[in-house]
GROMACS .gro file of C-alpha atoms in nm:
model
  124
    1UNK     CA    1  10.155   7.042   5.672
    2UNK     CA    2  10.079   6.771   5.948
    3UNK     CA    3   9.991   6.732   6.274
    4UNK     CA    4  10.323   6.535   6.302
    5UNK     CA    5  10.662   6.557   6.406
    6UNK     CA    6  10.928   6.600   6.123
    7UNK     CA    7  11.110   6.290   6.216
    8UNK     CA    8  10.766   6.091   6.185
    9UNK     CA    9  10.724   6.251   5.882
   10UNK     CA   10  11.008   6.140   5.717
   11UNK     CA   11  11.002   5.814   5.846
   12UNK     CA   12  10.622   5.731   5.715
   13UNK     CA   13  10.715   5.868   5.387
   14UNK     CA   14  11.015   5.760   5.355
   15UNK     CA   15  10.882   5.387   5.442
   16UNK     CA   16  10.660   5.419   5.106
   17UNK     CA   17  10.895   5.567   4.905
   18UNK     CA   18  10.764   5.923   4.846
   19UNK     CA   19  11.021   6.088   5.076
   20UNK     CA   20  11.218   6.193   4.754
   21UNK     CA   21  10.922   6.286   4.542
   22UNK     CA   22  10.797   6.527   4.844
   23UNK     CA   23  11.151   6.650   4.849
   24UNK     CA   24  11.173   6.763   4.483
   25UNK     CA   25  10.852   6.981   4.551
   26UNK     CA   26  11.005   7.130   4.815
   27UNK     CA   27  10.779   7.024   5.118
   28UNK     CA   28  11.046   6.945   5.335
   29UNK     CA   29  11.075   7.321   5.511
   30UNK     CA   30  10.647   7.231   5.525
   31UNK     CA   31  10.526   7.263   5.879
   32UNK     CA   32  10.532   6.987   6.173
   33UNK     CA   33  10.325   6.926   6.460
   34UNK     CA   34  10.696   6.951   6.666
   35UNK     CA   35  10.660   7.289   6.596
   36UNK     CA   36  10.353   7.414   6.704
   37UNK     CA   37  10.027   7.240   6.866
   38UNK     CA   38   9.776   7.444   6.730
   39UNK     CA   39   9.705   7.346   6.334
   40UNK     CA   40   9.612   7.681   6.220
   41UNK     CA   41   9.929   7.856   6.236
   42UNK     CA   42  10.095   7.529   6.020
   43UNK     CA   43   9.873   7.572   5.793
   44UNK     CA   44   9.941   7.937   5.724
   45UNK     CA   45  10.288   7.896   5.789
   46UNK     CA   46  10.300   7.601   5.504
   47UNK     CA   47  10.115   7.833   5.277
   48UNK     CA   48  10.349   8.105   5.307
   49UNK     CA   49  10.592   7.883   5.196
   50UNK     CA   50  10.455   7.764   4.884
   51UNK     CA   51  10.289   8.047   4.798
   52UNK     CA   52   9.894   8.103   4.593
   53UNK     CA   53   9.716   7.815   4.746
   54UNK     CA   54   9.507   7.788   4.459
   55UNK     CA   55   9.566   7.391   4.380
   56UNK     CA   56   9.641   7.317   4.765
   57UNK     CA   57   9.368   7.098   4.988
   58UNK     CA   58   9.413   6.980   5.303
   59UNK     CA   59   9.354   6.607   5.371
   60UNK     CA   60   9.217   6.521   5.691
   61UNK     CA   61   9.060   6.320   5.930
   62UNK     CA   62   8.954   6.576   6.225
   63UNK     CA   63   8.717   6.870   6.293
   64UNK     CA   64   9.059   7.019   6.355
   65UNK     CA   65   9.139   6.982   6.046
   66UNK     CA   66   8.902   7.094   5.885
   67UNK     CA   67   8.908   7.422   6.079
   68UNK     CA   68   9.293   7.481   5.962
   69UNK     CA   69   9.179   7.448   5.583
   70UNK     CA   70   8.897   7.713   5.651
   71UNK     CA   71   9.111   7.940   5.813
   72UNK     CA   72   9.394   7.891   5.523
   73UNK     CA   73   9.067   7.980   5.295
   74UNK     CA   74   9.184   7.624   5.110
   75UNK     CA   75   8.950   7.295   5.057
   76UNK     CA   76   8.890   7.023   5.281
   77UNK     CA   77   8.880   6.646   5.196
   78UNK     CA   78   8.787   6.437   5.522
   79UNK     CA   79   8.824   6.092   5.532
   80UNK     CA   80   8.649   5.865   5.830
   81UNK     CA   81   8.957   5.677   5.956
   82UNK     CA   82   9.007   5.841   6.256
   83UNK     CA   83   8.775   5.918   6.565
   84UNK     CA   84   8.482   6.119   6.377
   85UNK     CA   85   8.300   5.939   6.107
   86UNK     CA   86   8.126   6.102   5.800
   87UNK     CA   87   7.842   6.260   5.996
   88UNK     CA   88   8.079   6.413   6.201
   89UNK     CA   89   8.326   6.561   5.963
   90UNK     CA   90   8.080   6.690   5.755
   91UNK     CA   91   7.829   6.862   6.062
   92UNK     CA   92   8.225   7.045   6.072
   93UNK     CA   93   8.232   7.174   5.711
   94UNK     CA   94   8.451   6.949   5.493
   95UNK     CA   95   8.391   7.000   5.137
   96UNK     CA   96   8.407   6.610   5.082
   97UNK     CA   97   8.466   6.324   5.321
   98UNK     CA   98   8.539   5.976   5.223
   99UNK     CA   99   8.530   5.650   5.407
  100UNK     CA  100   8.891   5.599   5.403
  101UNK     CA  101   9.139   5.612   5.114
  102UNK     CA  102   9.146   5.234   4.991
  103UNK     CA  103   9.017   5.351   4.689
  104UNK     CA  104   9.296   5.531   4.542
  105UNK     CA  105   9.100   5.650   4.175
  106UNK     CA  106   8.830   5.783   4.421
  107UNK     CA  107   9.058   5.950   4.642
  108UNK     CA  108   9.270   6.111   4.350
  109UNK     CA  109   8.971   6.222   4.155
  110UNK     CA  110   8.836   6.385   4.468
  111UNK     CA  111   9.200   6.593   4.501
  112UNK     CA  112   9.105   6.681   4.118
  113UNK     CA  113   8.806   6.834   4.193
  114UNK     CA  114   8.858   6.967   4.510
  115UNK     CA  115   9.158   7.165   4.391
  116UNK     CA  116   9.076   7.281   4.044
  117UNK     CA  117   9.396   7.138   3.881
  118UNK     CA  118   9.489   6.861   3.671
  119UNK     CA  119   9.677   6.631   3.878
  120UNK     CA  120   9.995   6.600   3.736
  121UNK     CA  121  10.023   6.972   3.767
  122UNK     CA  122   9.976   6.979   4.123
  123UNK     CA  123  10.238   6.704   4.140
  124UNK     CA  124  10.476   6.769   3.863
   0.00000   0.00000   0.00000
């Protein structure tokens, strides 16, 4: 799920070579911000297509957000690149926030915990 288009998307992940690993997990029919404005409905709309949510988080960087993972009853982990900085995010209920994601152990241990499950099961 993202707040961005599909084309976007692809592009982005395509441009660091995990276009191909996304598409063997199947997130390609995920949910795009070219098809609705409102967050909240992707985010329901990508859980109904993968199904128990149980080792899904939602990686953001808005209140916004943060919002979609509460309503998808899923974890959020904020990071402070954006507009809002750690105050911020958490005063809006993110279960963790980090500076940015520079620090990629940090970041992936944080997905770890945040989602219960070992990580190369939630990628695998």
């Amino acid at each position: 799920m993202t707040g961005n288009v599909f084309e976007g998307s692809r592009l982005k992940l395509y441009h660091c070579d995990l276009w191909d690993t996304f598409a063997r997990t199947g997130v390609h029919p995920g949910a795009y911000g070219d098809s609705d404005h409102d967050k909240g409905p992707l985010a329901l709309k990508a859980l109904a297509h993968w199904g128990d949510p149980t080792p899904a988080i939602l990686i953001g960087d808005t209140p916004e957000d943060i919002r979609c993972a509460h309503l998808a009853g899923i974890p959020c982990l904020a990071v402070a690149t954006g507009g809002f900085d750690a105050d911020s995010l958490y005063h809006h209920g993110a279960d963790e926030v980090l500076p940015d994601v520079s620090d990629t152990d940090l970041v992936l241990e944080r997905i770890r915990t945040l989602a219960r499950t070992p990580y190369r099961e939630l990628f695998s």
